[in-house]
């Protein structure tokens, strides 16, 4: 049993370290591109906030859970527990909202000029900053009550029923109140998930129609002009489908966790692992498919080759 918990701890630790390195590297790439004067797309700003949200999820959940599994140190204060769970909820919510925004903005961008979205093609990029700001504010407001159900394991409060999360505990209250509050927290996630699926389906349909049109055109320049948009769309589709898969997997774990008043330690740890899948994988998906990041890497390679040639001369 001790060996299994050690393996789980190593998995959580690996996810946290690899995910943080990936997100930090990608964020640094965007910052360098900004200072180098490259013009970034409006969706790149959403990518930056997705990176910050993913980092928040990994730090607020992965680090304390790793410490709890290995028994290194426990969080003794109520404030520390409440803050960590609040940051995790906000980061998770912004991550979901960012994927939804990416999908919706991209389907507007690639929609034909004769479609019903034509009027939004020009105005949509102007509202990216406002949309991201509202995502953060709304997630903070939605999850502001969540920390009141969390307390430290060594709290002096008299608690009759509790759920142990390894480093903090959740107070079990009335079942009806819990169900209503869970539905309140779940509504924004379901709404974003529905919009993401709709936008992804629309993007697939638009790409399919575009491919059919290109096949009837022999001029090669028409297909090359649409290539960057197609690549960006496929990148967002890959990111969105990965998110939906891991979100459903994480939701199943969360439902199982809610069904038990005293969940096992193994189930709690598995929920942490599934919740960290997307924040860990997403930066590497972006780095492998994002043209802006590729531009930076090519610049680095070109500069490195130039400096090598200059030294030889």
PDB file of C-alpha atoms in Angstrom:
ATOM      1  CA  UNK A   1       0.000   0.000   0.000  1.00  0.00           C
ATOM      2  CA  UNK A   2       2.863   2.352   0.842  1.00  0.00           C
ATOM      3  CA  UNK A   3       4.422   1.674  -2.569  1.00  0.00           C
ATOM      4  CA  UNK A   4       1.166   2.581  -4.356  1.00  0.00           C
ATOM      5  CA  UNK A   5       0.923   5.903  -2.495  1.00  0.00           C
ATOM      6  CA  UNK A   6       4.580   6.577  -3.291  1.00  0.00           C
ATOM      7  CA  UNK A   7       3.856   6.000  -6.998  1.00  0.00           C
ATOM      8  CA  UNK A   8       0.815   8.295  -6.834  1.00  0.00           C
ATOM      9  CA  UNK A   9       2.921  10.960  -5.149  1.00  0.00           C
ATOM     10  CA  UNK A  10       5.565  10.669  -7.863  1.00  0.00           C
ATOM     11  CA  UNK A  11       2.903  10.978 -10.582  1.00  0.00           C
ATOM     12  CA  UNK A  12       1.440  14.141  -8.997  1.00  0.00           C
ATOM     13  CA  UNK A  13       4.930  15.585  -8.482  1.00  0.00           C
ATOM     14  CA  UNK A  14       5.908  14.817 -12.091  1.00  0.00           C
ATOM     15  CA  UNK A  15       2.689  16.362 -13.415  1.00  0.00           C
ATOM     16  CA  UNK A  16       3.260  19.518 -11.359  1.00  0.00           C
ATOM     17  CA  UNK A  17       6.934  19.958 -12.324  1.00  0.00           C
ATOM     18  CA  UNK A  18       6.491  19.128 -16.032  1.00  0.00           C
ATOM     19  CA  UNK A  19       3.311  21.203 -16.296  1.00  0.00           C
ATOM     20  CA  UNK A  20       4.863  24.235 -14.582  1.00  0.00           C
ATOM     21  CA  UNK A  21       7.972  24.043 -16.787  1.00  0.00           C
ATOM     22  CA  UNK A  22       5.826  23.805 -19.922  1.00  0.00           C
ATOM     23  CA  UNK A  23       3.536  26.677 -18.961  1.00  0.00           C
ATOM     24  CA  UNK A  24       6.437  28.866 -17.818  1.00  0.00           C
ATOM     25  CA  UNK A  25       8.373  28.224 -21.045  1.00  0.00           C
ATOM     26  CA  UNK A  26       5.358  29.044 -23.190  1.00  0.00           C
ATOM     27  CA  UNK A  27       4.582  32.222 -21.238  1.00  0.00           C
ATOM     28  CA  UNK A  28       8.213  33.357 -21.564  1.00  0.00           C
ATOM     29  CA  UNK A  29       8.007  32.725 -25.313  1.00  0.00           C
ATOM     30  CA  UNK A  30       4.991  35.017 -25.618  1.00  0.00           C
ATOM     31  CA  UNK A  31       6.668  37.711 -23.502  1.00  0.00           C
ATOM     32  CA  UNK A  32       9.826  37.579 -25.650  1.00  0.00           C
ATOM     33  CA  UNK A  33       7.750  37.776 -28.841  1.00  0.00           C
ATOM     34  CA  UNK A  34       5.969  40.830 -27.446  1.00  0.00           C
ATOM     35  CA  UNK A  35       9.231  42.656 -26.694  1.00  0.00           C
ATOM     36  CA  UNK A  36      10.680  41.636 -30.055  1.00  0.00           C
ATOM     37  CA  UNK A  37       7.855  43.561 -31.722  1.00  0.00           C
ATOM     38  CA  UNK A  38       6.031  40.630 -33.297  1.00  0.00           C
ATOM     39  CA  UNK A  39       2.338  41.245 -33.885  1.00  0.00           C
ATOM     40  CA  UNK A  40       0.393  38.588 -32.026  1.00  0.00           C
ATOM     41  CA  UNK A  41      -3.144  37.473 -32.831  1.00  0.00           C
ATOM     42  CA  UNK A  42      -6.055  38.301 -30.535  1.00  0.00           C
ATOM     43  CA  UNK A  43      -6.286  34.622 -29.593  1.00  0.00           C
ATOM     44  CA  UNK A  44      -2.687  34.724 -28.310  1.00  0.00           C
ATOM     45  CA  UNK A  45      -3.856  36.946 -25.443  1.00  0.00           C
ATOM     46  CA  UNK A  46      -6.385  34.262 -24.477  1.00  0.00           C
ATOM     47  CA  UNK A  47      -3.571  31.686 -24.647  1.00  0.00           C
ATOM     48  CA  UNK A  48      -1.566  33.749 -22.128  1.00  0.00           C
ATOM     49  CA  UNK A  49      -4.428  33.787 -19.637  1.00  0.00           C
ATOM     50  CA  UNK A  50      -4.976  30.072 -20.202  1.00  0.00           C
ATOM     51  CA  UNK A  51      -1.321  29.519 -19.272  1.00  0.00           C
ATOM     52  CA  UNK A  52      -1.724  31.588 -16.078  1.00  0.00           C
ATOM     53  CA  UNK A  53      -4.917  29.713 -15.151  1.00  0.00           C
ATOM     54  CA  UNK A  54      -3.254  26.324 -15.767  1.00  0.00           C
ATOM     55  CA  UNK A  55      -0.283  27.330 -13.608  1.00  0.00           C
ATOM     56  CA  UNK A  56      -2.682  28.377 -10.857  1.00  0.00           C
ATOM     57  CA  UNK A  57      -4.387  24.971 -10.975  1.00  0.00           C
ATOM     58  CA  UNK A  58      -1.078  23.089 -10.795  1.00  0.00           C
ATOM     59  CA  UNK A  59       0.380  25.185  -7.982  1.00  0.00           C
ATOM     60  CA  UNK A  60      -2.743  25.295  -5.796  1.00  0.00           C
ATOM     61  CA  UNK A  61      -3.510  21.589  -6.113  1.00  0.00           C
ATOM     62  CA  UNK A  62      -0.393  19.712  -7.179  1.00  0.00           C
ATOM     63  CA  UNK A  63       2.073  21.164  -4.665  1.00  0.00           C
ATOM     64  CA  UNK A  64       0.003  20.721  -1.453  1.00  0.00           C
ATOM     65  CA  UNK A  65      -1.285  17.304  -2.559  1.00  0.00           C
ATOM     66  CA  UNK A  66       2.281  16.114  -3.213  1.00  0.00           C
ATOM     67  CA  UNK A  67       3.302  17.329   0.231  1.00  0.00           C
ATOM     68  CA  UNK A  68       0.320  15.525   1.790  1.00  0.00           C
ATOM     69  CA  UNK A  69       1.008  12.220  -0.015  1.00  0.00           C
ATOM     70  CA  UNK A  70       4.668  12.175   1.039  1.00  0.00           C
ATOM     71  CA  UNK A  71       3.832  13.479   4.517  1.00  0.00           C
ATOM     72  CA  UNK A  72       6.317  16.348   4.265  1.00  0.00           C
ATOM     73  CA  UNK A  73       4.191  19.096   5.754  1.00  0.00           C
ATOM     74  CA  UNK A  74       0.521  19.834   6.281  1.00  0.00           C
ATOM     75  CA  UNK A  75      -1.289  23.154   5.994  1.00  0.00           C
ATOM     76  CA  UNK A  76      -2.371  23.972   9.522  1.00  0.00           C
ATOM     77  CA  UNK A  77      -4.207  27.255   9.004  1.00  0.00           C
ATOM     78  CA  UNK A  78      -7.810  27.569   7.867  1.00  0.00           C
ATOM     79  CA  UNK A  79      -6.883  30.584   5.740  1.00  0.00           C
ATOM     80  CA  UNK A  80      -4.239  28.623   3.835  1.00  0.00           C
ATOM     81  CA  UNK A  81      -6.693  25.833   3.003  1.00  0.00           C
ATOM     82  CA  UNK A  82      -9.440  28.237   1.979  1.00  0.00           C
ATOM     83  CA  UNK A  83      -7.053  30.255  -0.207  1.00  0.00           C
ATOM     84  CA  UNK A  84      -5.667  27.175  -1.996  1.00  0.00           C
ATOM     85  CA  UNK A  85      -9.113  25.772  -2.796  1.00  0.00           C
ATOM     86  CA  UNK A  86     -10.338  29.202  -3.921  1.00  0.00           C
ATOM     87  CA  UNK A  87      -7.337  29.686  -6.239  1.00  0.00           C
ATOM     88  CA  UNK A  88      -7.788  26.197  -7.647  1.00  0.00           C
ATOM     89  CA  UNK A  89     -11.471  26.775  -8.357  1.00  0.00           C
ATOM     90  CA  UNK A  90     -10.812  30.155  -9.979  1.00  0.00           C
ATOM     91  CA  UNK A  91      -7.911  28.796 -12.066  1.00  0.00           C
ATOM     92  CA  UNK A  92      -9.991  25.824 -13.203  1.00  0.00           C
ATOM     93  CA  UNK A  93     -12.928  28.064 -14.092  1.00  0.00           C
ATOM     94  CA  UNK A  94     -10.778  30.523 -16.064  1.00  0.00           C
ATOM     95  CA  UNK A  95      -9.163  27.597 -17.885  1.00  0.00           C
ATOM     96  CA  UNK A  96     -12.590  26.324 -18.962  1.00  0.00           C
ATOM     97  CA  UNK A  97     -13.719  29.844 -19.920  1.00  0.00           C
ATOM     98  CA  UNK A  98     -10.522  30.443 -21.929  1.00  0.00           C
ATOM     99  CA  UNK A  99     -11.054  27.300 -24.010  1.00  0.00           C
ATOM    100  CA  UNK A 100     -14.640  28.415 -24.629  1.00  0.00           C
ATOM    101  CA  UNK A 101     -13.491  31.923 -25.679  1.00  0.00           C
ATOM    102  CA  UNK A 102     -10.807  30.490 -27.971  1.00  0.00           C
ATOM    103  CA  UNK A 103     -13.304  28.246 -29.742  1.00  0.00           C
ATOM    104  CA  UNK A 104     -15.959  30.969 -30.138  1.00  0.00           C
ATOM    105  CA  UNK A 105     -13.513  33.652 -31.341  1.00  0.00           C
ATOM    106  CA  UNK A 106     -11.900  31.256 -33.812  1.00  0.00           C
ATOM    107  CA  UNK A 107     -15.209  30.158 -35.335  1.00  0.00           C
ATOM    108  CA  UNK A 108     -16.058  33.841 -35.820  1.00  0.00           C
ATOM    109  CA  UNK A 109     -12.630  34.481 -37.387  1.00  0.00           C
ATOM    110  CA  UNK A 110     -12.814  31.691 -39.973  1.00  0.00           C
ATOM    111  CA  UNK A 111     -16.508  32.108 -40.810  1.00  0.00           C
ATOM    112  CA  UNK A 112     -17.192  33.312 -44.383  1.00  0.00           C
ATOM    113  CA  UNK A 113     -17.988  36.982 -44.976  1.00  0.00           C
ATOM    114  CA  UNK A 114     -21.451  36.064 -46.226  1.00  0.00           C
ATOM    115  CA  UNK A 115     -22.361  34.235 -43.010  1.00  0.00           C
ATOM    116  CA  UNK A 116     -24.381  35.574 -40.091  1.00  0.00           C
ATOM    117  CA  UNK A 117     -21.136  36.084 -38.139  1.00  0.00           C
ATOM    118  CA  UNK A 118     -19.727  38.505 -40.718  1.00  0.00           C
ATOM    119  CA  UNK A 119     -20.574  41.578 -38.627  1.00  0.00           C
ATOM    120  CA  UNK A 120     -18.659  40.139 -35.651  1.00  0.00           C
ATOM    121  CA  UNK A 121     -15.483  39.374 -37.616  1.00  0.00           C
ATOM    122  CA  UNK A 122     -14.313  42.984 -37.263  1.00  0.00           C
ATOM    123  CA  UNK A 123     -15.695  43.817 -33.812  1.00  0.00           C
ATOM    124  CA  UNK A 124     -14.940  40.533 -31.968  1.00  0.00           C
ATOM    125  CA  UNK A 125     -11.157  41.125 -31.513  1.00  0.00           C
ATOM    126  CA  UNK A 126     -11.921  44.436 -29.769  1.00  0.00           C
ATOM    127  CA  UNK A 127     -13.733  42.595 -26.970  1.00  0.00           C
ATOM    128  CA  UNK A 128     -11.065  39.985 -26.210  1.00  0.00           C
ATOM    129  CA  UNK A 129      -9.585  41.917 -23.264  1.00  0.00           C
ATOM    130  CA  UNK A 130     -13.031  42.667 -21.812  1.00  0.00           C
ATOM    131  CA  UNK A 131     -14.086  39.016 -22.197  1.00  0.00           C
ATOM    132  CA  UNK A 132     -10.995  37.746 -20.384  1.00  0.00           C
ATOM    133  CA  UNK A 133     -11.429  40.316 -17.600  1.00  0.00           C
ATOM    134  CA  UNK A 134     -15.068  39.240 -17.138  1.00  0.00           C
ATOM    135  CA  UNK A 135     -13.994  35.575 -16.988  1.00  0.00           C
ATOM    136  CA  UNK A 136     -11.701  36.269 -14.030  1.00  0.00           C
ATOM    137  CA  UNK A 137     -14.254  38.444 -12.216  1.00  0.00           C
ATOM    138  CA  UNK A 138     -17.144  36.016 -12.737  1.00  0.00           C
ATOM    139  CA  UNK A 139     -15.114  33.016 -11.578  1.00  0.00           C
ATOM    140  CA  UNK A 140     -14.068  34.884  -8.427  1.00  0.00           C
ATOM    141  CA  UNK A 141     -17.683  35.815  -7.683  1.00  0.00           C
ATOM    142  CA  UNK A 142     -19.015  32.316  -8.406  1.00  0.00           C
ATOM    143  CA  UNK A 143     -16.442  30.596  -6.183  1.00  0.00           C
ATOM    144  CA  UNK A 144     -16.320  33.149  -3.351  1.00  0.00           C
ATOM    145  CA  UNK A 145     -18.550  30.946  -1.160  1.00  0.00           C
ATOM    146  CA  UNK A 146     -16.630  27.722  -1.821  1.00  0.00           C
ATOM    147  CA  UNK A 147     -13.856  28.350   0.776  1.00  0.00           C
ATOM    148  CA  UNK A 148     -16.453  28.533   3.568  1.00  0.00           C
ATOM    149  CA  UNK A 149     -16.914  24.762   3.201  1.00  0.00           C
ATOM    150  CA  UNK A 150     -13.157  24.136   3.613  1.00  0.00           C
ATOM    151  CA  UNK A 151     -11.111  24.083   6.802  1.00  0.00           C
ATOM    152  CA  UNK A 152      -7.723  22.896   8.040  1.00  0.00           C
ATOM    153  CA  UNK A 153      -7.207  19.348   9.282  1.00  0.00           C
ATOM    154  CA  UNK A 154      -6.096  20.612  12.697  1.00  0.00           C
ATOM    155  CA  UNK A 155      -8.882  23.124  13.084  1.00  0.00           C
ATOM    156  CA  UNK A 156     -10.385  23.471  16.573  1.00  0.00           C
ATOM    157  CA  UNK A 157     -13.900  23.710  15.126  1.00  0.00           C
ATOM    158  CA  UNK A 158     -16.375  21.034  16.160  1.00  0.00           C
ATOM    159  CA  UNK A 159     -17.130  19.217  12.883  1.00  0.00           C
ATOM    160  CA  UNK A 160     -19.448  16.206  12.867  1.00  0.00           C
ATOM    161  CA  UNK A 161     -19.095  15.183   9.213  1.00  0.00           C
ATOM    162  CA  UNK A 162     -16.136  15.856   6.954  1.00  0.00           C
ATOM    163  CA  UNK A 163     -14.403  14.802   3.738  1.00  0.00           C
ATOM    164  CA  UNK A 164     -10.652  14.389   3.944  1.00  0.00           C
ATOM    165  CA  UNK A 165      -8.754  15.829   0.945  1.00  0.00           C
ATOM    166  CA  UNK A 166      -5.302  14.952   2.260  1.00  0.00           C
ATOM    167  CA  UNK A 167      -4.134  18.407   3.324  1.00  0.00           C
ATOM    168  CA  UNK A 168      -7.536  20.011   4.088  1.00  0.00           C
ATOM    169  CA  UNK A 169     -11.051  18.847   4.908  1.00  0.00           C
ATOM    170  CA  UNK A 170     -14.470  19.743   3.557  1.00  0.00           C
ATOM    171  CA  UNK A 171     -17.387  20.235   5.903  1.00  0.00           C
ATOM    172  CA  UNK A 172     -20.380  18.030   4.972  1.00  0.00           C
ATOM    173  CA  UNK A 173     -23.618  19.987   5.402  1.00  0.00           C
ATOM    174  CA  UNK A 174     -27.219  19.368   4.390  1.00  0.00           C
ATOM    175  CA  UNK A 175     -27.502  17.178   1.274  1.00  0.00           C
ATOM    176  CA  UNK A 176     -30.090  19.440  -0.362  1.00  0.00           C
ATOM    177  CA  UNK A 177     -27.965  22.553   0.164  1.00  0.00           C
ATOM    178  CA  UNK A 178     -24.915  20.714  -1.182  1.00  0.00           C
ATOM    179  CA  UNK A 179     -26.829  19.627  -4.306  1.00  0.00           C
ATOM    180  CA  UNK A 180     -28.112  23.165  -4.992  1.00  0.00           C
ATOM    181  CA  UNK A 181     -24.674  24.704  -4.510  1.00  0.00           C
ATOM    182  CA  UNK A 182     -23.072  22.035  -6.710  1.00  0.00           C
ATOM    183  CA  UNK A 183     -25.621  22.807  -9.444  1.00  0.00           C
ATOM    184  CA  UNK A 184     -24.801  26.527  -9.098  1.00  0.00           C
ATOM    185  CA  UNK A 185     -21.073  25.825  -9.511  1.00  0.00           C
ATOM    186  CA  UNK A 186     -21.666  23.384 -12.350  1.00  0.00           C
ATOM    187  CA  UNK A 187     -23.875  25.660 -14.483  1.00  0.00           C
ATOM    188  CA  UNK A 188     -21.052  27.908 -15.861  1.00  0.00           C
ATOM    189  CA  UNK A 189     -18.922  24.838 -16.637  1.00  0.00           C
ATOM    190  CA  UNK A 190     -21.744  23.116 -18.522  1.00  0.00           C
ATOM    191  CA  UNK A 191     -22.508  26.338 -20.413  1.00  0.00           C
ATOM    192  CA  UNK A 192     -18.854  26.751 -21.463  1.00  0.00           C
ATOM    193  CA  UNK A 193     -18.615  23.072 -22.389  1.00  0.00           C
ATOM    194  CA  UNK A 194     -21.727  23.351 -24.555  1.00  0.00           C
ATOM    195  CA  UNK A 195     -20.412  26.464 -26.320  1.00  0.00           C
ATOM    196  CA  UNK A 196     -17.040  24.768 -26.879  1.00  0.00           C
ATOM    197  CA  UNK A 197     -18.677  21.706 -28.453  1.00  0.00           C
ATOM    198  CA  UNK A 198     -20.889  23.905 -30.645  1.00  0.00           C
ATOM    199  CA  UNK A 199     -17.953  26.063 -31.776  1.00  0.00           C
ATOM    200  CA  UNK A 200     -15.785  22.999 -32.439  1.00  0.00           C
ATOM    201  CA  UNK A 201     -18.529  21.408 -34.557  1.00  0.00           C
ATOM    202  CA  UNK A 202     -18.954  24.663 -36.493  1.00  0.00           C
ATOM    203  CA  UNK A 203     -15.193  24.878 -37.131  1.00  0.00           C
ATOM    204  CA  UNK A 204     -15.093  21.310 -38.426  1.00  0.00           C
ATOM    205  CA  UNK A 205     -18.008  22.071 -40.772  1.00  0.00           C
ATOM    206  CA  UNK A 206     -16.395  25.310 -42.038  1.00  0.00           C
ATOM    207  CA  UNK A 207     -13.055  23.551 -42.655  1.00  0.00           C
ATOM    208  CA  UNK A 208     -14.802  20.722 -44.491  1.00  0.00           C
ATOM    209  CA  UNK A 209     -16.670  23.141 -46.763  1.00  0.00           C
ATOM    210  CA  UNK A 210     -13.492  25.101 -47.402  1.00  0.00           C
ATOM    211  CA  UNK A 211     -11.624  21.922 -48.331  1.00  0.00           C
ATOM    212  CA  UNK A 212     -14.329  20.980 -50.806  1.00  0.00           C
ATOM    213  CA  UNK A 213     -14.184  24.440 -52.402  1.00  0.00           C
ATOM    214  CA  UNK A 214     -10.383  24.329 -52.682  1.00  0.00           C
ATOM    215  CA  UNK A 215     -10.506  20.956 -54.408  1.00  0.00           C
ATOM    216  CA  UNK A 216     -12.444  22.573 -57.258  1.00  0.00           C
ATOM    217  CA  UNK A 217      -9.926  25.405 -57.628  1.00  0.00           C
ATOM    218  CA  UNK A 218      -6.665  24.676 -59.434  1.00  0.00           C
ATOM    219  CA  UNK A 219      -4.933  27.883 -58.405  1.00  0.00           C
ATOM    220  CA  UNK A 220      -2.569  27.094 -55.530  1.00  0.00           C
ATOM    221  CA  UNK A 221      -2.490  30.623 -54.084  1.00  0.00           C
ATOM    222  CA  UNK A 222      -6.080  30.399 -52.883  1.00  0.00           C
ATOM    223  CA  UNK A 223      -5.296  27.445 -50.631  1.00  0.00           C
ATOM    224  CA  UNK A 224      -2.033  28.935 -49.360  1.00  0.00           C
ATOM    225  CA  UNK A 225      -3.749  32.124 -48.167  1.00  0.00           C
ATOM    226  CA  UNK A 226      -6.099  30.135 -45.963  1.00  0.00           C
ATOM    227  CA  UNK A 227      -3.313  27.919 -44.606  1.00  0.00           C
ATOM    228  CA  UNK A 228      -2.469  29.985 -41.462  1.00  0.00           C
ATOM    229  CA  UNK A 229      -6.126  30.208 -40.423  1.00  0.00           C
ATOM    230  CA  UNK A 230      -6.604  26.497 -41.043  1.00  0.00           C
ATOM    231  CA  UNK A 231      -3.551  25.649 -38.942  1.00  0.00           C
ATOM    232  CA  UNK A 232      -4.724  27.911 -36.097  1.00  0.00           C
ATOM    233  CA  UNK A 233      -8.196  26.373 -36.248  1.00  0.00           C
ATOM    234  CA  UNK A 234      -6.835  22.823 -36.169  1.00  0.00           C
ATOM    235  CA  UNK A 235      -4.635  23.770 -33.206  1.00  0.00           C
ATOM    236  CA  UNK A 236      -7.629  25.130 -31.274  1.00  0.00           C
ATOM    237  CA  UNK A 237      -9.703  22.084 -32.251  1.00  0.00           C
ATOM    238  CA  UNK A 238      -6.993  19.785 -30.885  1.00  0.00           C
ATOM    239  CA  UNK A 239      -6.772  21.826 -27.680  1.00  0.00           C
ATOM    240  CA  UNK A 240     -10.561  21.907 -27.302  1.00  0.00           C
ATOM    241  CA  UNK A 241     -11.035  18.177 -27.883  1.00  0.00           C
ATOM    242  CA  UNK A 242      -8.225  17.385 -25.423  1.00  0.00           C
ATOM    243  CA  UNK A 243      -9.858  19.661 -22.869  1.00  0.00           C
ATOM    244  CA  UNK A 244     -13.311  18.086 -23.321  1.00  0.00           C
ATOM    245  CA  UNK A 245     -11.874  14.580 -22.893  1.00  0.00           C
ATOM    246  CA  UNK A 246      -9.957  15.387 -19.718  1.00  0.00           C
ATOM    247  CA  UNK A 247     -12.803  17.522 -18.342  1.00  0.00           C
ATOM    248  CA  UNK A 248     -15.258  14.620 -18.658  1.00  0.00           C
ATOM    249  CA  UNK A 249     -12.712  12.305 -17.008  1.00  0.00           C
ATOM    250  CA  UNK A 250     -12.197  14.781 -14.162  1.00  0.00           C
ATOM    251  CA  UNK A 251     -15.966  15.300 -13.774  1.00  0.00           C
ATOM    252  CA  UNK A 252     -16.506  11.559 -13.354  1.00  0.00           C
ATOM    253  CA  UNK A 253     -13.959  11.559 -10.531  1.00  0.00           C
ATOM    254  CA  UNK A 254     -15.617  14.593  -8.931  1.00  0.00           C
ATOM    255  CA  UNK A 255     -19.032  12.892  -9.035  1.00  0.00           C
ATOM    256  CA  UNK A 256     -17.568   9.771  -7.403  1.00  0.00           C
ATOM    257  CA  UNK A 257     -15.935  11.981  -4.792  1.00  0.00           C
ATOM    258  CA  UNK A 258     -19.259  13.695  -4.026  1.00  0.00           C
ATOM    259  CA  UNK A 259     -21.101  10.376  -3.631  1.00  0.00           C
ATOM    260  CA  UNK A 260     -19.026   9.336  -0.623  1.00  0.00           C
ATOM    261  CA  UNK A 261     -19.071  11.156   2.705  1.00  0.00           C
ATOM    262  CA  UNK A 262     -15.751   9.500   3.542  1.00  0.00           C
ATOM    263  CA  UNK A 263     -13.905   9.051   0.200  1.00  0.00           C
ATOM    264  CA  UNK A 264     -10.803   6.891   0.176  1.00  0.00           C
ATOM    265  CA  UNK A 265      -7.376   8.473  -0.048  1.00  0.00           C
ATOM    266  CA  UNK A 266      -6.795   6.688  -3.349  1.00  0.00           C
ATOM    267  CA  UNK A 267      -9.922   8.259  -4.886  1.00  0.00           C
ATOM    268  CA  UNK A 268      -8.901  11.732  -3.699  1.00  0.00           C
ATOM    269  CA  UNK A 269      -5.434  11.324  -5.217  1.00  0.00           C
ATOM    270  CA  UNK A 270      -6.855  10.013  -8.507  1.00  0.00           C
ATOM    271  CA  UNK A 271      -9.127  13.073  -8.719  1.00  0.00           C
ATOM    272  CA  UNK A 272      -6.072  15.310  -8.314  1.00  0.00           C
ATOM    273  CA  UNK A 273      -4.226  13.419 -11.074  1.00  0.00           C
ATOM    274  CA  UNK A 274      -7.135  13.654 -13.547  1.00  0.00           C
ATOM    275  CA  UNK A 275      -7.649  17.366 -12.752  1.00  0.00           C
ATOM    276  CA  UNK A 276      -3.972  18.051 -13.569  1.00  0.00           C
ATOM    277  CA  UNK A 277      -3.941  16.248 -16.928  1.00  0.00           C
ATOM    278  CA  UNK A 278      -5.049  19.172 -19.093  1.00  0.00           C
ATOM    279  CA  UNK A 279      -2.924  21.906 -17.396  1.00  0.00           C
ATOM    280  CA  UNK A 280       0.096  19.615 -17.847  1.00  0.00           C
ATOM    281  CA  UNK A 281      -0.497  18.613 -21.474  1.00  0.00           C
ATOM    282  CA  UNK A 282      -1.912  21.856 -22.955  1.00  0.00           C
ATOM    283  CA  UNK A 283       1.322  23.944 -23.069  1.00  0.00           C
ATOM    284  CA  UNK A 284       3.095  21.232 -25.073  1.00  0.00           C
ATOM    285  CA  UNK A 285       0.160  21.010 -27.485  1.00  0.00           C
ATOM    286  CA  UNK A 286       0.340  24.783 -27.960  1.00  0.00           C
ATOM    287  CA  UNK A 287       4.111  24.781 -28.438  1.00  0.00           C
ATOM    288  CA  UNK A 288       3.885  22.082 -31.112  1.00  0.00           C
ATOM    289  CA  UNK A 289       1.082  23.751 -33.089  1.00  0.00           C
ATOM    290  CA  UNK A 290       1.356  27.497 -32.443  1.00  0.00           C
ATOM    291  CA  UNK A 291       2.870  29.446 -35.345  1.00  0.00           C
ATOM    292  CA  UNK A 292       3.851  32.402 -33.124  1.00  0.00           C
ATOM    293  CA  UNK A 293       5.985  30.187 -30.908  1.00  0.00           C
ATOM    294  CA  UNK A 294       7.487  28.476 -33.975  1.00  0.00           C
ATOM    295  CA  UNK A 295       8.436  31.942 -35.254  1.00  0.00           C
ATOM    296  CA  UNK A 296      10.389  32.595 -32.056  1.00  0.00           C
ATOM    297  CA  UNK A 297      12.174  29.234 -32.194  1.00  0.00           C
ATOM    298  CA  UNK A 298      13.161  29.806 -35.831  1.00  0.00           C
ATOM    299  CA  UNK A 299      14.518  33.233 -34.856  1.00  0.00           C
ATOM    300  CA  UNK A 300      16.590  31.681 -32.077  1.00  0.00           C
ATOM    301  CA  UNK A 301      17.958  29.027 -34.455  1.00  0.00           C
ATOM    302  CA  UNK A 302      18.762  31.637 -37.120  1.00  0.00           C
ATOM    303  CA  UNK A 303      20.538  33.875 -34.594  1.00  0.00           C
ATOM    304  CA  UNK A 304      22.468  30.912 -33.199  1.00  0.00           C
ATOM    305  CA  UNK A 305      23.621  29.915 -36.684  1.00  0.00           C
ATOM    306  CA  UNK A 306      24.616  33.518 -37.479  1.00  0.00           C
ATOM    307  CA  UNK A 307      26.661  33.825 -34.292  1.00  0.00           C
ATOM    308  CA  UNK A 308      28.356  30.479 -35.020  1.00  0.00           C
ATOM    309  CA  UNK A 309      29.299  31.629 -38.541  1.00  0.00           C
ATOM    310  CA  UNK A 310      30.596  34.954 -37.209  1.00  0.00           C
ATOM    311  CA  UNK A 311      32.845  33.133 -34.694  1.00  0.00           C
ATOM    312  CA  UNK A 312      34.288  30.927 -37.445  1.00  0.00           C
ATOM    313  CA  UNK A 313      35.014  33.986 -39.565  1.00  0.00           C
TER     314      UNK A 313
END
